[in-house]
Every structure is written in C-alpha cells, then in structure tokens.
Amino acid sequence: MTRLITIEQLLAKPICMMTGEELTLLLQNTEKVTAKVPAEVVPEKHYEYGIEGLAKVFKCSIPTANRIKKSGVIDAAITQVGRKIVVDVELALELAKKAGGFTAMKE
C-alpha cells in the first residue's frame, strides 16, 4: 500500500516523525524547495558615533563637524539623546549631496 506524499506535506511534518525514505526524499528535493523562496537582501546600515564619527564621515576637523551638525543640513541623519550622538552615514552623505555641500552653512 503506497501512499503518495507531496514535498509541502513533508515540509510540514516534524523530522522526528519522518521515515528514512521521507527524509531522503525531502533532502533530494531541497534544491527545488529553496529555489522557490527568493532571498531578500537587506542593506546593512552604517553608523558613526559622536562628533569624531561625524568628522570621520566628512573627512574634516572636529570644529568643522560641529558646524556641520549645527547647520541643520543633516538633522534627519542625526539621532541625539543627551550627549550621545549617532549618525546614519549613508543618509548624512545623501542629505549633504542634496544640499549641494555645506555652502548653506556659511550663510
């Protein structure tokens, strides 16, 4: 008495309840199963911390980094709680690029 079982049914079944034949069938068909599920790529965020980190991002001195922060151009990229400053690097560079550099800072 042979019973037909699908891959989906095997995936739902706990491994400890499978027979050797079912486990072998599942392992042989893993390429087909994994090919159906697209891998979602999530870009990693890069952060810098403090005024020193901001100076490193823009390759400038610490006083210049302070002026950049105070200018408000990259406010959306900065999170500050008390004295702790966290800068989202990609967003800060994008905002600076959109602003056309920091010429607005001098006005």
mmCIF file of C-alpha atoms in Angstrom:
data_model
loop_
_atom_site.group_PDB
_atom_site.id
_atom_site.type_symbol
_atom_site.label_atom_id
_atom_site.label_comp_id
_atom_site.label_asym_id
_atom_site.label_seq_id
_atom_site.Cartn_x
_atom_site.Cartn_y
_atom_site.Cartn_z
ATOM 1 C CA MET A 1 0.000 0.000 0.000
ATOM 2 C CA THR A 2 1.956 3.000 -1.300
ATOM 3 C CA ARG A 3 0.862 6.444 -0.233
ATOM 4 C CA LEU A 4 1.828 9.494 -2.295
ATOM 5 C CA ILE A 5 3.099 12.432 -0.275
ATOM 6 C CA THR A 6 3.998 15.893 -1.544
ATOM 7 C CA ILE A 7 7.036 17.979 -0.653
ATOM 8 C CA GLU A 8 4.755 20.527 1.034
ATOM 9 C CA GLN A 9 3.376 17.809 3.301
ATOM 10 C CA LEU A 10 6.905 16.691 4.157
ATOM 11 C CA LEU A 11 7.925 20.247 4.980
ATOM 12 C CA ALA A 12 5.027 20.490 7.420
ATOM 13 C CA LYS A 13 5.903 17.185 9.089
ATOM 14 C CA PRO A 14 8.376 17.162 12.034
ATOM 15 C CA ILE A 15 11.665 15.438 11.200
ATOM 16 C CA CYS A 16 11.404 13.139 14.206
ATOM 17 C CA MET A 17 8.147 11.761 12.760
ATOM 18 C CA MET A 18 9.584 11.057 9.267
ATOM 19 C CA THR A 19 10.691 7.703 7.995
ATOM 20 C CA GLY A 20 14.125 7.357 6.427
ATOM 21 C CA GLU A 21 12.541 7.257 2.999
ATOM 22 C CA GLU A 22 10.629 10.507 3.606
ATOM 23 C CA LEU A 23 13.729 12.251 4.926
ATOM 24 C CA THR A 24 15.769 11.109 1.927
ATOM 25 C CA LEU A 25 13.062 12.319 -0.450
ATOM 26 C CA LEU A 26 12.969 15.707 1.295
ATOM 27 C CA LEU A 27 16.762 16.077 1.187
ATOM 28 C CA GLN A 28 16.877 15.174 -2.505
ATOM 29 C CA ASN A 29 14.300 17.851 -3.303
ATOM 30 C CA THR A 30 15.760 20.676 -1.209
ATOM 31 C CA GLU A 31 17.171 22.358 -4.314
ATOM 32 C CA LYS A 32 13.679 22.620 -5.757
ATOM 33 C CA VAL A 33 12.233 23.939 -2.499
ATOM 34 C CA THR A 34 14.932 26.528 -1.832
ATOM 35 C CA ALA A 35 14.838 27.758 -5.425
ATOM 36 C CA LYS A 36 11.210 28.814 -4.961
ATOM 37 C CA VAL A 37 11.933 31.094 -1.989
ATOM 38 C CA PRO A 38 13.657 34.297 -3.119
ATOM 39 C CA ALA A 39 16.253 35.605 -0.702
ATOM 40 C CA GLU A 40 15.562 39.155 0.387
ATOM 41 C CA VAL A 41 18.674 41.279 0.606
ATOM 42 C CA VAL A 42 18.536 43.896 3.338
ATOM 43 C CA PRO A 43 21.255 46.514 3.123
ATOM 44 C CA GLU A 44 23.250 46.985 6.296
ATOM 45 C CA LYS A 45 23.140 50.382 7.942
ATOM 46 C CA HIS A 46 26.424 52.038 8.816
ATOM 47 C CA TYR A 47 26.586 54.294 11.842
ATOM 48 C CA GLU A 48 29.216 56.562 13.320
ATOM 49 C CA TYR A 49 29.133 57.850 16.860
ATOM 50 C CA GLY A 50 29.902 61.281 18.270
ATOM 51 C CA ILE A 51 31.360 64.390 16.723
ATOM 52 C CA GLU A 52 34.540 62.425 15.986
ATOM 53 C CA GLY A 53 32.496 59.959 13.920
ATOM 54 C CA LEU A 54 30.856 62.834 12.042
ATOM 55 C CA ALA A 55 34.312 64.305 11.364
ATOM 56 C CA LYS A 56 35.430 60.921 10.051
ATOM 57 C CA VAL A 57 32.407 60.674 7.710
ATOM 58 C CA PHE A 58 33.053 64.073 6.127
ATOM 59 C CA LYS A 59 36.849 63.870 6.481
ATOM 60 C CA CYS A 60 37.038 67.191 8.282
ATOM 61 C CA SER A 61 38.167 68.597 11.606
ATOM 62 C CA ILE A 62 36.096 68.335 14.785
ATOM 63 C CA PRO A 63 35.221 72.081 14.816
ATOM 64 C CA THR A 64 34.005 71.773 11.208
ATOM 65 C CA ALA A 65 31.978 68.681 12.144
ATOM 66 C CA ASN A 66 30.370 70.742 14.922
ATOM 67 C CA ARG A 67 29.440 73.449 12.414
ATOM 68 C CA ILE A 68 28.007 70.834 10.031
ATOM 69 C CA LYS A 69 25.874 69.401 12.835
ATOM 70 C CA LYS A 70 24.671 72.832 13.964
ATOM 71 C CA SER A 71 23.845 73.876 10.384
ATOM 72 C CA GLY A 72 20.798 71.598 10.335
ATOM 73 C CA VAL A 73 21.577 70.244 6.869
ATOM 74 C CA ILE A 74 21.906 66.650 8.064
ATOM 75 C CA ASP A 75 19.479 66.750 11.021
ATOM 76 C CA ALA A 76 17.463 63.809 9.649
ATOM 77 C CA ALA A 77 20.580 61.605 9.782
ATOM 78 C CA ILE A 78 21.444 62.501 13.381
ATOM 79 C CA THR A 79 19.908 60.991 16.488
ATOM 80 C CA GLN A 80 20.943 62.571 19.748
ATOM 81 C CA VAL A 81 19.963 61.598 23.264
ATOM 82 C CA GLY A 82 21.713 63.735 25.826
ATOM 83 C CA ARG A 83 25.346 63.790 24.840
ATOM 84 C CA LYS A 84 25.175 60.583 22.774
ATOM 85 C CA ILE A 85 25.211 61.267 19.017
ATOM 86 C CA VAL A 86 24.508 58.608 16.376
ATOM 87 C CA VAL A 87 24.936 59.428 12.677
ATOM 88 C CA ASP A 88 23.437 57.348 9.840
ATOM 89 C CA VAL A 89 26.363 57.584 7.409
ATOM 90 C CA GLU A 90 24.542 56.932 4.114
ATOM 91 C CA LEU A 91 21.691 59.304 4.943
ATOM 92 C CA ALA A 92 24.093 62.049 6.083
ATOM 93 C CA LEU A 93 26.078 61.841 2.853
ATOM 94 C CA GLU A 94 22.880 61.805 0.779
ATOM 95 C CA LEU A 95 21.464 64.857 2.584
ATOM 96 C CA ALA A 96 24.754 66.721 2.181
ATOM 97 C CA LYS A 97 24.771 65.896 -1.519
ATOM 98 C CA LYS A 98 21.173 67.121 -1.944
ATOM 99 C CA ALA A 99 22.026 70.349 -0.121
ATOM 100 C CA GLY A 100 24.861 70.917 -2.552
ATOM 101 C CA GLY A 101 27.565 70.619 0.062
ATOM 102 C CA PHE A 102 27.697 72.881 3.058
ATOM 103 C CA THR A 103 27.604 76.268 1.391
ATOM 104 C CA ALA A 104 24.237 76.843 3.069
ATOM 105 C CA MET A 105 26.080 76.556 6.351
ATOM 106 C CA LYS A 106 28.094 79.745 5.745
ATOM 107 C CA GLU A 107 25.030 81.949 5.196
#
